[in-house]
Short mmCIF file of C-alpha atoms in Angstrom, two decimals:
data_model
loop_
_atom_site.label_atom_id
_atom_site.label_comp_id
_atom_site.label_asym_id
_atom_site.label_seq_id
_atom_site.Cartn_x
_atom_site.Cartn_y
_atom_site.Cartn_z
CA UNK A 1219 115.58 41.51 -14.66
CA UNK A 1220 119.29 42.07 -15.73
CA UNK A 1221 121.85 39.63 -14.94
CA UNK A 1222 125.62 39.68 -15.12
CA UNK A 1223 126.96 38.88 -18.60
CA UNK A 1224 129.88 36.79 -16.90
CA UNK A 1225 128.55 34.93 -13.88
CA UNK A 1226 124.55 35.36 -14.03
CA UNK A 1227 124.25 37.15 -10.76
CA UNK A 1228 121.07 39.15 -10.91
CA UNK A 1229 121.11 42.94 -10.46
CA UNK A 1230 118.99 42.68 -7.22
CA UNK A 1231 121.57 40.26 -5.64
CA UNK A 1232 122.45 41.61 -2.11
CA UNK A 1233 125.68 43.77 -2.25
CA UNK A 1234 126.04 43.32 -6.04
CA UNK A 1235 125.72 46.18 -8.72
CA UNK A 1236 125.81 45.81 -12.55
CA UNK A 1237 127.64 48.46 -14.66
CA UNK A 1238 126.53 49.79 -18.08
CA UNK A 1239 128.09 46.79 -19.81
CA UNK A 1240 126.15 44.30 -17.76
CA UNK A 1241 129.08 43.14 -15.59
CA UNK A 1242 128.58 42.76 -12.01
CA UNK A 1243 130.77 44.25 -9.17
CA UNK A 1244 132.05 40.81 -8.06
CA UNK A 1245 133.32 40.09 -11.55
CA UNK A 1246 134.91 43.69 -11.68
CA UNK A 1247 136.76 42.64 -8.49
CA UNK A 1248 135.31 45.63 -6.59
CA UNK A 1249 135.75 43.69 -3.25
CA UNK A 1250 139.21 42.43 -4.00
CA UNK A 1251 141.04 44.71 -1.50
CA UNK A 1252 139.01 43.48 1.53
CA UNK A 1253 139.34 39.89 0.47
CA UNK A 1254 143.05 40.02 -0.02
CA UNK A 1255 143.54 41.81 3.30
CA UNK A 1256 141.49 38.87 5.04
CA UNK A 1257 143.39 36.30 2.95
CA UNK A 1258 146.82 37.89 4.00
CA UNK A 1259 145.91 37.68 7.71
CA UNK A 1260 144.73 34.01 7.25
CA UNK A 1261 147.94 32.95 5.52
CA UNK A 1262 150.04 34.57 8.27
CA UNK A 1263 148.05 32.65 10.88
CA UNK A 1264 148.33 29.40 9.05
CA UNK A 1265 152.17 29.79 8.61
CA UNK A 1266 152.51 30.61 12.38
CA UNK A 1267 150.56 27.46 13.19
CA UNK A 1268 152.59 25.20 10.99
CA UNK A 1269 155.92 26.41 12.74
CA UNK A 1270 154.53 26.29 16.22
CA UNK A 1271 155.66 23.49 18.48
CA UNK A 1272 153.72 21.76 21.23
CA UNK A 1273 151.39 23.67 23.32
CA UNK A 1274 153.19 24.36 26.69
CA UNK A 1275 150.06 25.12 28.57
CA UNK A 1276 148.12 21.84 27.89
CA UNK A 1277 147.83 18.49 26.25
CA UNK A 1278 146.43 19.80 22.79
CA UNK A 1279 147.99 21.87 20.09
CA UNK A 1280 144.73 22.81 18.48
CA UNK A 1281 140.99 22.43 18.81
CA UNK A 1282 139.85 21.02 15.46
CA UNK A 1283 136.29 21.80 14.43
CA UNK A 1284 135.00 18.57 13.24
CA UNK A 1285 131.72 18.11 11.36
CA UNK A 1286 131.90 14.79 9.78
CA UNK A 1287 131.92 16.54 6.37
CA UNK A 1288 134.46 15.69 3.59
CA UNK A 1289 136.61 18.71 4.19
CA UNK A 1290 136.90 18.33 8.03
CA UNK A 1291 137.39 14.61 7.86
CA UNK A 1292 140.21 14.90 5.29
CA UNK A 1293 142.00 17.50 7.23
CA UNK A 1294 141.51 15.63 10.69
CA UNK A 1295 143.23 12.73 9.19
CA UNK A 1296 146.11 14.88 7.97
CA UNK A 1297 146.51 16.85 11.19
CA UNK A 1298 146.74 13.58 13.23
CA UNK A 1299 148.46 11.00 10.90
CA UNK A 1300 150.66 13.35 8.75
CA UNK A 1301 151.27 16.75 10.67
CA UNK A 1302 151.64 14.95 14.01
CA UNK A 1303 149.55 17.42 15.77
CA UNK A 1304 148.14 16.78 19.34
CA UNK A 1305 144.33 17.42 18.28
CA UNK A 1306 141.17 17.72 20.25
CA UNK A 1307 138.47 16.90 17.61
CA UNK A 1308 135.63 19.15 18.58
CA UNK A 1309 132.10 18.43 17.31
CA UNK A 1310 129.21 20.88 18.05
CA UNK A 1311 126.14 18.49 17.97
CA UNK A 1312 124.06 20.86 15.87
CA UNK A 1313 120.33 19.53 16.21
CA UNK A 1314 120.14 19.99 12.30
CA UNK A 1315 122.88 17.64 11.68
CA UNK A 1316 122.53 15.33 8.71
CA UNK A 1317 122.44 11.57 9.59
CA UNK A 1318 125.19 10.92 6.89
CA UNK A 1319 127.47 13.32 8.70
CA UNK A 1320 126.91 11.70 11.98
CA UNK A 1321 127.82 8.32 10.30
CA UNK A 1322 130.89 9.68 9.11
CA UNK A 1323 132.01 10.80 12.59
CA UNK A 1324 131.48 7.34 13.77
CA UNK A 1325 133.93 6.25 11.05
CA UNK A 1326 136.52 8.78 12.12
CA UNK A 1327 136.31 7.85 15.78
CA UNK A 1328 137.06 4.21 14.70
CA UNK A 1329 140.07 5.05 12.39
CA UNK A 1330 141.78 8.32 13.58
CA UNK A 1331 143.68 8.33 16.95
CA UNK A 1332 142.49 11.70 18.09
CA UNK A 1333 140.64 12.84 21.27
CA UNK A 1334 136.89 13.41 20.47
CA UNK A 1335 134.73 15.65 22.40
CA UNK A 1336 131.09 16.51 21.79
CA UNK A 1337 129.50 20.03 22.68
CA UNK A 1338 125.82 20.92 22.44
CA UNK A 1339 123.36 23.50 23.01
CA UNK A 1340 120.11 22.93 21.23
CA UNK A 1341 117.85 25.49 23.03
CA UNK A 1342 120.09 28.54 22.25
CA UNK A 1343 120.97 27.67 18.71
CA UNK A 1344 117.29 27.19 17.96
CA UNK A 1345 116.73 30.69 19.56
CA UNK A 1346 119.32 32.20 17.05
CA UNK A 1347 117.65 30.35 14.18
CA UNK A 1348 114.26 31.50 15.17
CA UNK A 1349 115.54 35.17 15.46
CA UNK A 1350 117.40 35.15 12.10
CA UNK A 1351 114.69 33.62 10.03
CA UNK A 1352 111.86 35.50 11.38
CA UNK A 1353 113.26 39.05 11.52
CA UNK A 1354 112.51 41.41 8.60
CA UNK A 1355 115.15 41.82 6.08
CA UNK A 1356 116.76 45.16 5.35
CA UNK A 1357 116.84 45.89 1.54
CA UNK A 1358 118.85 46.35 -0.58
CA UNK A 1359 121.08 44.30 1.57
CA UNK A 1360 124.79 43.44 2.01
CA UNK A 1361 127.01 40.94 0.47
CA UNK A 1362 126.23 37.46 1.79
CA UNK A 1363 122.91 38.47 3.32
CA UNK A 1364 121.15 35.73 1.35
CA UNK A 1365 123.32 33.26 3.64
CA UNK A 1366 122.63 35.13 6.76
CA UNK A 1367 121.03 32.08 8.66
CA UNK A 1368 123.71 29.75 7.51
CA UNK A 1369 126.50 32.26 8.59
CA UNK A 1370 124.69 32.92 12.00
CA UNK A 1371 124.47 29.22 12.84
CA UNK A 1372 128.09 28.63 11.98
CA UNK A 1373 129.17 31.69 13.86
CA UNK A 1374 127.24 30.44 17.00
CA UNK A 1375 129.16 27.13 17.21
CA UNK A 1376 132.55 28.83 16.18
CA UNK A 1377 132.04 31.04 19.28
CA UNK A 1378 131.16 27.96 21.29
CA UNK A 1379 134.48 26.50 20.12
CA UNK A 1380 136.40 29.74 20.78
CA UNK A 1381 135.13 29.69 24.46
CA UNK A 1382 136.09 25.91 24.81
CA UNK A 1383 139.62 26.80 23.60
CA UNK A 1384 139.83 29.81 25.91
CA UNK A 1385 138.81 28.01 28.89
CA UNK A 1386 141.35 25.11 28.25
CA UNK A 1387 144.10 27.29 27.01
CA UNK A 1388 144.22 25.78 23.52
CA UNK A 1389 146.14 28.14 21.30
CA UNK A 1390 144.60 27.41 17.92
CA UNK A 1391 141.29 26.41 16.38
CA UNK A 1392 141.31 24.66 13.03
CA UNK A 1393 138.21 25.47 10.87
CA UNK A 1394 138.01 23.71 7.63
CA UNK A 1395 136.32 26.32 5.36
CA UNK A 1396 136.80 25.71 1.56
CA UNK A 1397 138.97 28.21 -0.31
CA UNK A 1398 136.03 30.30 -1.44
CA UNK A 1399 134.58 30.29 2.07
CA UNK A 1400 137.86 31.52 3.51
CA UNK A 1401 137.75 34.75 1.46
CA UNK A 1402 134.55 35.79 3.09
CA UNK A 1403 134.81 34.52 6.67
CA UNK A 1404 136.10 36.49 9.70
CA UNK A 1405 139.31 35.12 10.75
CA UNK A 1406 140.04 37.30 14.00
CA UNK A 1407 138.66 35.63 16.91
CA UNK A 1408 137.64 38.98 18.69
CA UNK A 1409 135.93 40.18 15.49
CA UNK A 1410 133.93 36.93 15.20
CA UNK A 1411 132.43 37.71 18.59
CA UNK A 1412 132.07 41.42 17.87
CA UNK A 1413 130.15 40.49 14.56
CA UNK A 1414 127.85 38.33 16.61
CA UNK A 1415 127.02 41.44 18.92
CA UNK A 1416 126.41 43.55 16.00
CA UNK A 1417 124.02 41.19 14.28
CA UNK A 1418 122.01 40.10 17.36
CA UNK A 1419 122.52 42.81 19.99
CA UNK A 1420 123.93 42.42 23.45
CA UNK A 1421 120.83 41.07 25.08
CA UNK A 1422 120.42 38.00 23.04
CA UNK A 1423 124.22 37.52 22.70
CA UNK A 1424 124.83 37.54 26.52
CA UNK A 1425 121.78 35.26 26.95
CA UNK A 1426 122.95 32.51 24.51
CA UNK A 1427 126.54 32.49 25.67
CA UNK A 1428 125.70 33.06 29.22
CA UNK A 1429 127.79 36.22 29.41
CA UNK A 1430 130.98 34.31 28.47
CA UNK A 1431 131.36 35.91 25.03
CA UNK A 1432 132.25 39.36 26.67
CA UNK A 1433 135.29 37.75 28.23
CA UNK A 1434 136.70 37.34 24.68
CA UNK A 1435 136.30 41.01 23.83
CA UNK A 1436 138.34 42.05 26.80
CA UNK A 1437 140.88 39.27 27.21
CA UNK A 1438 144.57 39.67 26.56
CA UNK A 1439 145.68 39.14 22.84
CA UNK A 1440 148.05 36.32 23.83
CA UNK A 1441 145.21 34.45 25.65
CA UNK A 1442 142.94 34.46 22.69
CA UNK A 1443 143.05 31.21 20.47
CA UNK A 1444 143.90 32.04 16.87
CA UNK A 1445 141.67 30.53 13.94
CA UNK A 1446 143.60 28.45 11.37
CA UNK A 1447 142.03 27.79 7.94
CA UNK A 1448 143.94 24.61 7.01
CA UNK A 1449 142.87 24.78 3.14
CA UNK A 1450 144.45 28.12 2.64
CA UNK A 1451 147.76 26.07 2.07
CA UNK A 1452 145.97 23.95 -0.86
CA UNK A 1453 143.86 26.77 -2.36
CA UNK A 1454 145.25 26.16 -5.86
CA UNK A 1455 144.86 22.24 -5.53
CA UNK A 1456 141.54 22.02 -3.78
CA UNK A 1457 139.53 19.21 -5.52
CA UNK A 1458 136.31 18.05 -3.68
CA UNK A 1459 135.97 15.15 -5.95
CA UNK A 1460 139.50 13.90 -5.20
CA UNK A 1461 139.04 14.69 -1.52
CA UNK A 1462 135.88 12.45 -1.44
CA UNK A 1463 137.67 9.60 -3.43
CA UNK A 1464 140.73 9.57 -1.12
CA UNK A 1465 138.41 9.43 2.08
CA UNK A 1466 136.18 6.68 0.63
CA UNK A 1467 139.36 4.62 -0.20
CA UNK A 1468 140.45 4.83 3.54
CA UNK A 1469 136.98 4.14 4.70
CA UNK A 1470 136.45 7.45 6.38
CA UNK A 1471 133.71 8.72 4.38
CA UNK A 1472 130.35 7.01 3.09
CA UNK A 1473 128.26 9.86 1.59
CA UNK A 1474 128.40 12.83 -0.71
CA UNK A 1475 128.60 16.62 -0.08
CA UNK A 1476 124.87 17.29 -0.54
CA UNK A 1477 124.03 14.42 1.81
CA UNK A 1478 126.15 15.80 4.57
CA UNK A 1479 124.56 19.21 4.32
CA UNK A 1480 122.57 20.17 7.35
CA UNK A 1481 118.74 19.39 7.50
CA UNK A 1482 118.27 23.25 7.42
CA UNK A 1483 119.29 23.16 3.68
CA UNK A 1484 115.61 23.48 2.42
CA UNK A 1485 114.92 26.55 4.75
CA UNK A 1486 118.26 28.03 3.71
CA UNK A 1487 117.00 27.91 0.12
CA UNK A 1488 113.56 29.20 1.06
CA UNK A 1489 115.01 32.08 2.80
CA UNK A 1490 117.35 33.04 -0.17
CA UNK A 1491 114.35 32.73 -2.53
CA UNK A 1492 111.84 34.41 -0.49
CA UNK A 1493 113.90 37.50 0.46
CA UNK A 1494 116.60 37.67 -2.28
CA UNK A 1495 115.43 36.04 -5.41
CA UNK A 1496 118.31 33.69 -5.64
CA UNK A 1497 119.21 30.02 -4.50
CA UNK A 1498 121.29 29.42 -1.54
CA UNK A 1499 124.30 28.48 -3.49
CA UNK A 1500 123.96 31.27 -6.25
CA UNK A 1501 127.29 32.89 -5.25
CA UNK A 1502 129.03 29.40 -5.50
CA UNK A 1503 127.36 28.82 -8.91
CA UNK A 1504 128.42 32.34 -10.17
CA UNK A 1505 131.98 31.85 -8.94
CA UNK A 1506 132.06 28.53 -11.11
CA UNK A 1507 130.70 30.33 -14.05
CA UNK A 1508 133.31 33.13 -13.63
CA UNK A 1509 136.19 30.71 -13.47
CA UNK A 1510 135.10 28.94 -16.70
CA UNK A 1511 134.50 32.24 -18.48
CA UNK A 1512 138.19 33.08 -17.62
CA UNK A 1513 139.67 29.68 -18.61
CA UNK A 1514 137.34 27.46 -20.32
CA UNK A 1515 139.86 24.54 -19.96
CA UNK A 1516 140.28 24.90 -16.22
CA UNK A 1517 138.54 22.22 -14.03
CA UNK A 1518 139.77 23.56 -10.78
CA UNK A 1519 137.09 24.06 -8.12
CA UNK A 1520 137.53 26.38 -5.13
CA UNK A 1521 134.39 25.46 -3.19
CA UNK A 1522 132.85 22.19 -1.76
CA UNK A 1523 129.71 21.95 -4.24
CA UNK A 1524 130.65 21.52 -7.86
CA UNK A 1525 128.52 22.56 -10.77
CA UNK A 1526 128.61 20.51 -13.86
CA UNK A 1527 129.61 22.72 -16.86
CA UNK A 1528 126.64 21.49 -18.87
CA UNK A 1529 124.16 22.49 -16.32
CA UNK A 1530 121.79 25.36 -17.22
CA UNK A 1531 122.25 27.17 -13.84
CA UNK A 1532 119.84 30.04 -14.52
CA UNK A 1533 117.08 27.65 -15.61
CA UNK A 1534 117.75 25.21 -12.64
CA UNK A 1535 117.42 28.15 -10.29
CA UNK A 1536 114.22 29.36 -11.69
CA UNK A 1537 112.71 25.70 -11.37
CA UNK A 1538 113.98 25.36 -7.92
CA UNK A 1539 112.56 28.61 -6.94
CA UNK A 1540 109.06 27.66 -8.08
CA UNK A 1541 109.20 24.31 -6.27
CA UNK A 1542 110.59 25.57 -3.00
CA UNK A 1543 108.05 28.45 -2.77
CA UNK A 1544 105.26 26.14 -3.55
CA UNK A 1545 106.19 23.65 -0.98
CA UNK A 1546 106.58 26.51 1.64
CA UNK A 1547 103.09 27.81 0.75
CA UNK A 1548 101.46 24.15 0.82
CA UNK A 1549 100.76 24.28 -2.89
CA UNK A 1550 101.29 21.55 -5.61
CA UNK A 1551 101.49 17.75 -5.42
CA UNK A 1552 104.39 16.29 -3.24
CA UNK A 1553 104.86 13.39 -5.73
CA UNK A 1554 105.39 15.72 -8.57
CA UNK A 1555 107.44 18.04 -6.47
CA UNK A 1556 109.69 15.05 -5.37
CA UNK A 1557 110.20 14.13 -8.95
CA UNK A 1558 111.20 17.87 -9.98
CA UNK A 1559 113.67 18.11 -7.14
CA UNK A 1560 115.31 14.83 -7.86
CA UNK A 1561 115.66 15.80 -11.54
CA UNK A 1562 117.28 19.29 -10.34
CA UNK A 1563 119.68 17.75 -8.01
CA UNK A 1564 120.80 15.14 -10.52
CA UNK A 1565 121.43 17.95 -13.04
CA UNK A 1566 123.64 19.51 -10.30
CA UNK A 1567 125.64 16.42 -10.19
CA UNK A 1568 124.01 14.42 -7.42
CA UNK A 1569 123.72 10.63 -7.60
CA UNK A 1570 120.14 9.16 -7.61
CA UNK A 1571 120.22 8.16 -3.95
CA UNK A 1572 121.66 11.66 -2.99
CA UNK A 1573 119.13 13.49 -4.91
CA UNK A 1574 116.18 11.46 -3.47
CA UNK A 1575 117.60 12.04 0.06
CA UNK A 1576 117.91 15.80 -0.27
CA UNK A 1577 114.61 16.11 -2.00
CA UNK A 1578 112.93 14.31 0.81
CA UNK A 1579 114.23 17.02 3.31
CA UNK A 1580 112.64 19.60 0.99
CA UNK A 1581 109.30 17.96 1.08
CA UNK A 1582 109.56 17.93 4.96
CA UNK A 1583 110.29 21.88 5.04
CA UNK A 1584 107.02 22.86 6.52
CA UNK A 1585 107.32 20.47 9.31
CA UNK A 1586 110.73 21.37 10.15
CA UNK A 1587 109.85 25.26 10.17
CA UNK A 1588 106.97 24.57 12.48
CA UNK A 1589 109.14 22.48 14.90
CA UNK A 1590 111.53 25.35 15.06
CA UNK A 1591 109.02 28.07 15.31
CA UNK A 1592 109.91 29.64 11.98
CA UNK A 1593 107.14 31.35 9.91
CA UNK A 1594 106.95 30.62 6.07
#
């Protein structure tokens, strides 16, 4: 199996090709045109939002998608206490939410003077997850196909937020994707909905959104909320470690990024290994290697999970693949698997407590899959 000489993406990674010199299409910047077009639109909407005055149609200037993770907690604090925006902090209560993220939400409610609202729809988001995990994959695949379950889950609750803002005439939706995610996320409200229709078809889409999603497709442009990515303004200064340190100093965060990851994290890795021969965060790890290759002295991170320079990422990925697939098949000894997973996550920079917490989720992967009706 050939791998990219720069970033170590494998030649069978979905949407990626290697040239005769062993350099992948991502490192060759083959997709840079599409990414820059999306970035330009995102920057335009952000600039428009920062210049905008109070919403004349209601009490809130924006619906802020708040998950309890470090990025959304950091920006919620800024929106309310520095930017002076009238914020409706919207949390979609995902049934796969980490207990650590839930604890952070409690801290934010106590310390940040925003209006908080919780939305939920367990049955329909589980329906979407069953569909995406159980459907056959189409090879050779498109860019980001290894992340399809995660993207689909996120898109589901983004559309829920769009519909909430649409009903309540809230003009902007703040979505705290990190700078790398921003480049690959759809930023046009109507296109978010169209994308879900393309992925899941009209029947399932109309069922899980009770026919409301179609309203977005045919609404007047000025009635549609616009999606704002706050971190586009600090893309050159994004530092996840500093963000965590700042939040902990304010008493707004009491965990780590791995601990606030949703409980589907083990199944997301199973999906990417089983279908695409890579770990879930392979693109993130490849991006880190690419950045270091270009500037060995640069320590800036553009994504939420950092990867230590000393980590042997290809070796870690191979070890993780074996233990994840063994757990999925019911092979091996749980005690040894836990020890291996704890070692792996500590090599990726997790604390001992965080590594044990995440490893426990992986060991419970078969039970979680059975509860959701997902076939391993």
